[in-house]
Short mmCIF file of C-alpha atoms in Angstrom, two decimals:
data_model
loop_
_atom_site.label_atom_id
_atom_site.label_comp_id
_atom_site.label_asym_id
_atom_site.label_seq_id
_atom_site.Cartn_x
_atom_site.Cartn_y
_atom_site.Cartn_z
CA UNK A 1 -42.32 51.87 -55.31
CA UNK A 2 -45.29 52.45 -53.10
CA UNK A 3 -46.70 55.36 -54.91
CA UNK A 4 -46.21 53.22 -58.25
CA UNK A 5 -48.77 50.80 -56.37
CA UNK A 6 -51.26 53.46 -55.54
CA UNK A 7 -50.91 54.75 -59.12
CA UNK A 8 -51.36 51.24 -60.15
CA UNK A 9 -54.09 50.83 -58.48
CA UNK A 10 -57.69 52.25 -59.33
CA UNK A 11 -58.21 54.65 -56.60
CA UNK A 12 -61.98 55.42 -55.98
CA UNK A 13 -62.26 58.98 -54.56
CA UNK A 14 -65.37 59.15 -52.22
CA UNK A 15 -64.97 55.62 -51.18
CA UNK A 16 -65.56 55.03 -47.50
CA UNK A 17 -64.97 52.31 -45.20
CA UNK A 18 -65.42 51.61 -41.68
CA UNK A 19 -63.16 50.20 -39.28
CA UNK A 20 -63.37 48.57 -35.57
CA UNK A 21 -59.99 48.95 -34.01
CA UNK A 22 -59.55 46.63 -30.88
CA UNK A 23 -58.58 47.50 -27.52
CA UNK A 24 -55.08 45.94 -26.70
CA UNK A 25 -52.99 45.20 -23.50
CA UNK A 26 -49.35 45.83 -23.27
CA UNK A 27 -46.35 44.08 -21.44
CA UNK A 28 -48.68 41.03 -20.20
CA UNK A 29 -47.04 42.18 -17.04
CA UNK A 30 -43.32 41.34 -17.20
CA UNK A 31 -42.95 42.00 -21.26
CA UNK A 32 -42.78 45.94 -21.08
CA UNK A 33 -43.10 47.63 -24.42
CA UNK A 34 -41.99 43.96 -25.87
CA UNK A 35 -45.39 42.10 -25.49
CA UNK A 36 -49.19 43.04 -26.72
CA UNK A 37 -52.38 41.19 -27.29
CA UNK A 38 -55.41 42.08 -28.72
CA UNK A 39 -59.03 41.86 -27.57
CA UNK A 40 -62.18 41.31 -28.91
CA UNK A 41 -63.92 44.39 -26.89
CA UNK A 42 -64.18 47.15 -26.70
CA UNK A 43 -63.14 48.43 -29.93
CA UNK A 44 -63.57 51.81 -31.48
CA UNK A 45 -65.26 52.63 -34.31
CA UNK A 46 -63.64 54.58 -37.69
CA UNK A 47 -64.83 56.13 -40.46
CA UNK A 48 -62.14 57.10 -42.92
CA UNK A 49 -62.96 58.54 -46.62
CA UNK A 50 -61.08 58.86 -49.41
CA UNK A 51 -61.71 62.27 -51.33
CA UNK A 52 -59.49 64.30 -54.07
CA UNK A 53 -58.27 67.38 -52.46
CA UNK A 54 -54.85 66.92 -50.07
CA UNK A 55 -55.11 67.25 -46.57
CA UNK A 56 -56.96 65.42 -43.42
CA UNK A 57 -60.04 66.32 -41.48
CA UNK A 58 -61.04 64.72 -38.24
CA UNK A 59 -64.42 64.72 -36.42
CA UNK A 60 -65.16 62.86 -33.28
CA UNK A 61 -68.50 61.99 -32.16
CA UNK A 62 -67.73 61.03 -28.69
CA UNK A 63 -67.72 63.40 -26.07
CA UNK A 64 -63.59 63.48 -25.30
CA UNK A 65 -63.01 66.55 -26.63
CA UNK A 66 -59.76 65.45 -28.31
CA UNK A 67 -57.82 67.18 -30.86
CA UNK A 68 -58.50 67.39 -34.38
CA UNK A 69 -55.51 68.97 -35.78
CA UNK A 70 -54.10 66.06 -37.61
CA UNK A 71 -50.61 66.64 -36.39
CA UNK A 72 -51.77 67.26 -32.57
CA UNK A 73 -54.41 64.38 -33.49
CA UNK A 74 -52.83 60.50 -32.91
CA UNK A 75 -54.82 59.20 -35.66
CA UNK A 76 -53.67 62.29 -37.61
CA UNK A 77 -50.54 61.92 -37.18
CA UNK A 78 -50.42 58.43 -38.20
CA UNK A 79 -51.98 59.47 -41.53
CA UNK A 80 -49.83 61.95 -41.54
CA UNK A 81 -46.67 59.44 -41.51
CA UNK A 82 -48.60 57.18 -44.33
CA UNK A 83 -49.29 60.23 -46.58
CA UNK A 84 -45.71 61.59 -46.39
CA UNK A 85 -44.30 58.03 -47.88
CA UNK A 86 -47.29 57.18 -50.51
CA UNK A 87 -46.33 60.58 -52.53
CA UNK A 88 -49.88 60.48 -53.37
CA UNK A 89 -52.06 63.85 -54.23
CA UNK A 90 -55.38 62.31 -52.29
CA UNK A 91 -56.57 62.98 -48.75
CA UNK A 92 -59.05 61.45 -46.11
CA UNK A 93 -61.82 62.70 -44.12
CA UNK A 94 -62.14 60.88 -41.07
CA UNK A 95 -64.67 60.42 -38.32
CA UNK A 96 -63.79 58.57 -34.47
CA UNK A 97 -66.43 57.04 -32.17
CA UNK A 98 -63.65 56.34 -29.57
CA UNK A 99 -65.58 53.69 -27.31
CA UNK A 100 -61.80 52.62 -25.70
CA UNK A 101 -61.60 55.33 -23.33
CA UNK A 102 -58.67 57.62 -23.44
CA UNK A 103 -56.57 57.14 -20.20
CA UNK A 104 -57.67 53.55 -19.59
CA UNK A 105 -54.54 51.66 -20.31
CA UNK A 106 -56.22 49.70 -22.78
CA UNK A 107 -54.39 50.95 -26.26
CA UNK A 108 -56.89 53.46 -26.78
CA UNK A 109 -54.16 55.59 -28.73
CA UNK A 110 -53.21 52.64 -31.00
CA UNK A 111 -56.31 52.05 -31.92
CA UNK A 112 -56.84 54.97 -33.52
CA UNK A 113 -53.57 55.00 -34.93
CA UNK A 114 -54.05 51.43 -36.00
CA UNK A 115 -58.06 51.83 -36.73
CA UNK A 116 -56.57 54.99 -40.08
CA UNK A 117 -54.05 53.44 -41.26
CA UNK A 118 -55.33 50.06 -41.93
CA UNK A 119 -58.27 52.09 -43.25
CA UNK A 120 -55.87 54.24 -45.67
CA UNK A 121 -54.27 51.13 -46.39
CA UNK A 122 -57.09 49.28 -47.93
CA UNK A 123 -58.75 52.40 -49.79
CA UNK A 124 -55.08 53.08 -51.51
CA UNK A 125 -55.38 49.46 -52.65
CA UNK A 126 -53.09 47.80 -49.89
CA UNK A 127 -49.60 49.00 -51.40
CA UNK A 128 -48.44 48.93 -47.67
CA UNK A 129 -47.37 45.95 -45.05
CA UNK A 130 -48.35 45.29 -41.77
CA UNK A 131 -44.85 46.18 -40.48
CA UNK A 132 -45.37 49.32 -42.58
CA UNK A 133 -48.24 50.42 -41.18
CA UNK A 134 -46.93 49.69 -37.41
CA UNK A 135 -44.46 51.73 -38.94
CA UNK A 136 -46.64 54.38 -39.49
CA UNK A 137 -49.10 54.21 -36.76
CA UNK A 138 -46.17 54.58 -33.90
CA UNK A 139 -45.63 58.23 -34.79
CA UNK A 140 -49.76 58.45 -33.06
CA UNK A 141 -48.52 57.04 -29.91
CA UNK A 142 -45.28 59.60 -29.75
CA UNK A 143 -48.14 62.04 -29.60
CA UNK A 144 -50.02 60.74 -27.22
CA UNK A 145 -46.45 59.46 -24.80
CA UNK A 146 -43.75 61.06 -25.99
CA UNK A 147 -42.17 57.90 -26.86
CA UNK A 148 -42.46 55.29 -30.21
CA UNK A 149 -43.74 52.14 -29.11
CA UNK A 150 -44.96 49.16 -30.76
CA UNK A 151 -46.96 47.00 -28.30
CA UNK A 152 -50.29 47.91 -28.77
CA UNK A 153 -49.79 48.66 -32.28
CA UNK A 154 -48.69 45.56 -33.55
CA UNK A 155 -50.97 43.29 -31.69
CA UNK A 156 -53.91 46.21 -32.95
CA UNK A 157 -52.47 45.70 -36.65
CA UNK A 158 -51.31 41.97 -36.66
CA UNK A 159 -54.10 40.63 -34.26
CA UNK A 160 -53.34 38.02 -31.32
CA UNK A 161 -50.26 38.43 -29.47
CA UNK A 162 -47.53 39.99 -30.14
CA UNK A 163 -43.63 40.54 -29.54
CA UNK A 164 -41.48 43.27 -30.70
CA UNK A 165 -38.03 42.01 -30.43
CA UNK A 166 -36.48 45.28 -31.61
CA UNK A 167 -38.26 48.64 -33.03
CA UNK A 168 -35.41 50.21 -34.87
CA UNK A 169 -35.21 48.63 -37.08
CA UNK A 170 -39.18 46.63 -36.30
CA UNK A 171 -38.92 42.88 -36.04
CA UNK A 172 -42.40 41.81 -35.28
CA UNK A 173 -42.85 38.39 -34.56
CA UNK A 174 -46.48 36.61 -34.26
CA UNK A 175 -47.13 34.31 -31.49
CA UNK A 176 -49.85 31.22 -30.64
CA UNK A 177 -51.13 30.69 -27.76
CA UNK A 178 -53.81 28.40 -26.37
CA UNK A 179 -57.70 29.12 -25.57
CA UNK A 180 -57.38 32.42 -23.01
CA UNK A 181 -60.15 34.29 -21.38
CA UNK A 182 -59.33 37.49 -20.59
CA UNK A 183 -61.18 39.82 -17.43
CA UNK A 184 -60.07 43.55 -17.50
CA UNK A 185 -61.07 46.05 -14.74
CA UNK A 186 -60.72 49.31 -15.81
CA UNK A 187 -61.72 52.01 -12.46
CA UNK A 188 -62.62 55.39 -13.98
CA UNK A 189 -59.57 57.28 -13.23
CA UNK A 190 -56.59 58.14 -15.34
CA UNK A 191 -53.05 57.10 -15.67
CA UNK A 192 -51.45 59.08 -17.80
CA UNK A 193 -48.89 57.20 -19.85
CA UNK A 194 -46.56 59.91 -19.85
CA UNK A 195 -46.49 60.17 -16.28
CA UNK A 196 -46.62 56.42 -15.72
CA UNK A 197 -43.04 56.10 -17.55
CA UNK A 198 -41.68 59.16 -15.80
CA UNK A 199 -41.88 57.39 -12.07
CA UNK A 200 -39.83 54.20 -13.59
CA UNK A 201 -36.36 53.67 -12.05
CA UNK A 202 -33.66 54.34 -14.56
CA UNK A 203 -31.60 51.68 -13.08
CA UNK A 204 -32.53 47.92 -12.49
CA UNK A 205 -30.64 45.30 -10.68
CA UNK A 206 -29.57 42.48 -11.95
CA UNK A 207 -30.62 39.64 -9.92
CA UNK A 208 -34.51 41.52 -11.27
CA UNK A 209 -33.12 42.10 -14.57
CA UNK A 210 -32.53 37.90 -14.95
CA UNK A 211 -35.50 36.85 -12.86
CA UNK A 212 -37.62 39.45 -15.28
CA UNK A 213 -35.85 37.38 -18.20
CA UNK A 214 -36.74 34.08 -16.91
CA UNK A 215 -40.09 34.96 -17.24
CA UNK A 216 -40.27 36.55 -20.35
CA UNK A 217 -38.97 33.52 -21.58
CA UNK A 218 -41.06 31.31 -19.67
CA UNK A 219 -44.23 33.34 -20.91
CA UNK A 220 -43.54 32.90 -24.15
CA UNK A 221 -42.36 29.72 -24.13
CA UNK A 222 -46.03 29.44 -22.47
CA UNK A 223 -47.77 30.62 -25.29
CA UNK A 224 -46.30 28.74 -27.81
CA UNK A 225 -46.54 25.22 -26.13
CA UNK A 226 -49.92 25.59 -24.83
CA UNK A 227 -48.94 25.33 -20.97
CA UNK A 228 -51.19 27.24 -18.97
CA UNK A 229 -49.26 26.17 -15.87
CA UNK A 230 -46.24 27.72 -17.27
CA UNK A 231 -48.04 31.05 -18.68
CA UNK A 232 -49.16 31.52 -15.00
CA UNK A 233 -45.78 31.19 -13.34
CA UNK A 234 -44.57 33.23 -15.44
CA UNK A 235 -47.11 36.24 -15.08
CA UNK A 236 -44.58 37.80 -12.43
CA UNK A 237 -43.07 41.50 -13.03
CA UNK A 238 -40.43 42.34 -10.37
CA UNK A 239 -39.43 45.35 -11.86
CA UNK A 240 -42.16 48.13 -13.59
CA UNK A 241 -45.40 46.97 -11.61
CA UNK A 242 -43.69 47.29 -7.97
CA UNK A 243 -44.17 51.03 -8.91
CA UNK A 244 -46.51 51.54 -11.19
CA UNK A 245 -49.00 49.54 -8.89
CA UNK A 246 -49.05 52.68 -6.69
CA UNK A 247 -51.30 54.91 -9.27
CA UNK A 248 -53.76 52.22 -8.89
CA UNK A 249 -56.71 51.90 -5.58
CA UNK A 250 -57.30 47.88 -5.21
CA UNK A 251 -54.34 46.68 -7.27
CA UNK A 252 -53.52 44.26 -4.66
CA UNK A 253 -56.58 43.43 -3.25
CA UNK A 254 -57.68 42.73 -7.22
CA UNK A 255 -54.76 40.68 -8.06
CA UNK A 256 -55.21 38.35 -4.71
CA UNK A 257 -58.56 38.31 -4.73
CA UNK A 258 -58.77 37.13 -8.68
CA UNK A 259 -56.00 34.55 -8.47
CA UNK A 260 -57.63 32.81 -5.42
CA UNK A 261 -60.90 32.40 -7.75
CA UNK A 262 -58.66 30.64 -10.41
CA UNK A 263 -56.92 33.08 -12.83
CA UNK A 264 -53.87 31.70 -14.20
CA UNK A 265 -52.53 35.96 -13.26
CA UNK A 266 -52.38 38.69 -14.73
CA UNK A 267 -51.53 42.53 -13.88
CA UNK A 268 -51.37 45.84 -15.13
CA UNK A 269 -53.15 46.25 -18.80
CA UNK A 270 -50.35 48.71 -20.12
CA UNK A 271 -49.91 51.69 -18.20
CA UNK A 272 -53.24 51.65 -16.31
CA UNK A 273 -55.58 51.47 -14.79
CA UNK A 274 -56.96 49.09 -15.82
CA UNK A 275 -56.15 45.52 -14.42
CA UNK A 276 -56.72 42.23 -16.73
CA UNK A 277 -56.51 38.49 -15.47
CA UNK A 278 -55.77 35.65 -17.96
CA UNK A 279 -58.46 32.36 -17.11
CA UNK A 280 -58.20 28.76 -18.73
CA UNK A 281 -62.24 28.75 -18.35
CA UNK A 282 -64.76 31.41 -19.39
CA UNK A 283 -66.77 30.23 -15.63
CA UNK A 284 -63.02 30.81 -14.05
CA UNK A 285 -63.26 34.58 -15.77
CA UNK A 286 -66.66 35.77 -14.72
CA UNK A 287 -65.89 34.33 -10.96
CA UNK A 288 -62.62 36.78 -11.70
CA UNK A 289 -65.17 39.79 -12.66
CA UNK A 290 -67.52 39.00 -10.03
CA UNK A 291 -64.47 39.70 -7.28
CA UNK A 292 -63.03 42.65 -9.17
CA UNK A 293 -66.39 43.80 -8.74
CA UNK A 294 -66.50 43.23 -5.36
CA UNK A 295 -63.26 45.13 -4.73
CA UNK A 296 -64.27 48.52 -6.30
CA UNK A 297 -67.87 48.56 -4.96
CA UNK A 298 -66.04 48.33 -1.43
CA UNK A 299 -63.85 51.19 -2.36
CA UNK A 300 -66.47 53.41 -3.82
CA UNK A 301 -64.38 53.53 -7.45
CA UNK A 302 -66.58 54.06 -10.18
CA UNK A 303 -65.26 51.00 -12.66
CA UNK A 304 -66.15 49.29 -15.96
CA UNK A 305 -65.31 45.25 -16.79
CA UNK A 306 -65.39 43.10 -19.80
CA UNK A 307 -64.78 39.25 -20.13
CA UNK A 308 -63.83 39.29 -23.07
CA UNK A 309 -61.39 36.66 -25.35
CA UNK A 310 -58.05 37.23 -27.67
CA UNK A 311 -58.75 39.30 -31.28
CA UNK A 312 -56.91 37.50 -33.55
CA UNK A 313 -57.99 39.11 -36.44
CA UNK A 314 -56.74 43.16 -35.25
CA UNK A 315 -57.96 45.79 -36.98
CA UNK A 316 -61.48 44.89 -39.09
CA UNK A 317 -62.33 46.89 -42.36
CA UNK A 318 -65.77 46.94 -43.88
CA UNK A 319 -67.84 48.13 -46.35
CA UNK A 320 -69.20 51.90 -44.93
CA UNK A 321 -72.71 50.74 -46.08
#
């Protein structure tokens, strides 16, 4: 059926586009691999061609030295996925300014798994759906964790925020939410995400299991009715940041710091290391980035910050001219 679309369709070989893939956060603290949101920066930049002969090429021009064998390659691999189920005889050349820095905890794997396949998507004449393409773009992130997960996909793909009630088989489901500014620390040091799953407990107890519930529930509930005193109560993870936490220098300090200067909360941004606060007022979320500041000057951490907002458009195509 899809390849009857492409055929359908009048495919332009040479056609290029461009793409700017957003940076993401996962979990919103006590949502692990169920919640994501997307942000307006920083965002990679994509090129992806469309040319006749089979096959994928990938050039970076960054200096991250990642792979560009497209099966060792996250963006590659997602291709690679699309390609396999489109049964068509075209390939792609495709070129990554990666400006979300591997290792920060800010999706930078889903957005270039996101970032190609949207890009694919469009140039085959858009015979795929967004749950499709999440579809798709989760075989980049076993490459880059081990592990299929959707939460910075879908929020990369669908824009906003985003729950994945189940991922086999997906069941994406959009959500509102009210005005949000969003401050993200991100100290220059890495957290793999590999290694950040291996040191979870295998076991939870239940009286954390139900409190961890409660405010799933309550964030979403949040969300949806516009309740920012709600969405802050409800910022609370009793089980995955206790430990993950560790990795980081200044967790604490950050998260005390920026809720005493008004942040409704916030926590871990994925896997780490970067730290993001939510903030009713964009005043509220620069006070929140002038602390954060404050906290890895003191501890002689090289860092990087953004106040940035919620991307609810995900994954932008345009024109390559």
């Amino acid at each position: 059926m899809k390849a009857q679309l492409i055929k359908d369709h009048k495919v332009e070989a040479g056609k290029a586009v461009k793409v700017f893939a957003p940076a993401t956060v996962a979990n919103l603290v006590c949502g692990f691999d169920v919640l994501g949101m997307a942000l307006h920066k920083p965002q990679d930049l994509m090129g992806v061609k469309l040319r006749e002969e089979p096959g994928i090429t990938i050039q970076h021009s960054d200096g991250y030295q990642l792979p560009v064998e497209p099966e060792k390659n996250v963006a590659g691999a997602a291709l690679l996925a699309l390609l396999e189920e489109a049964n068509t005889p075209f390939g792609f050349d495709i070129t990554i300014d990666k400006r979300i820095k591997p290792g920060s905890g800010l999706g930078s794997s889903a957005a270039s798994s996101a970032g190609v396949v949207v890009a694919a998507n469009h140039l085959l004449g858009n015979p795929f759906s967004n749950e499709d393409l999440v579809r798709f773009a989760m075989n980049g992130e076993k490459v880059a964790s081990g592990v299929k997960h959707a939460d910075n996909i879908a929020p990369a793909i669908y824009g906003g925020i985003t729950l994945i009630r189940s991922i086999f088989p997906l069941d994406i489901v959009q959500l509102t939410a009210p005005p949000l500014y969003v401050t993200v620390v991100h100290p220059q040091i890495e957290v793999r995400t590999s290694d950040a799953r291996q040191i979870l407990r295998k076991e939870v107890q239940l009286k954390n299991a139900i409190k961890q519930w409660g405010n799933i529930a309550g964030l979403v509930t949040g969300f949806l009715k516009n309740d920012y005193g709600l969405i802050g109560r409800s910022l609370e993870d009793v089980i995955i940041e206790p430990v993950r936490s560790m990795l980081i220098p200044g967790f604490d300090e950050v998260k005390k710091y920026s809720k005493e200067a008004g942040a409704l909360g916030g926590g871990i941004s994925g896997s780490g290391p970067s730290i993001f606060m939510l903030s009713r007022e964009e005043s509220t979320a620069q006070q929140v980035e002038y602390v954060m500041t404050e906290v890895y000057v003191k501890l002689g951490i090289d860092f990087k910050t953004y106040v940035t907002t919620i991307s609810y458009d995900g994954v932008k195509v345009m024109d390559a001219e």
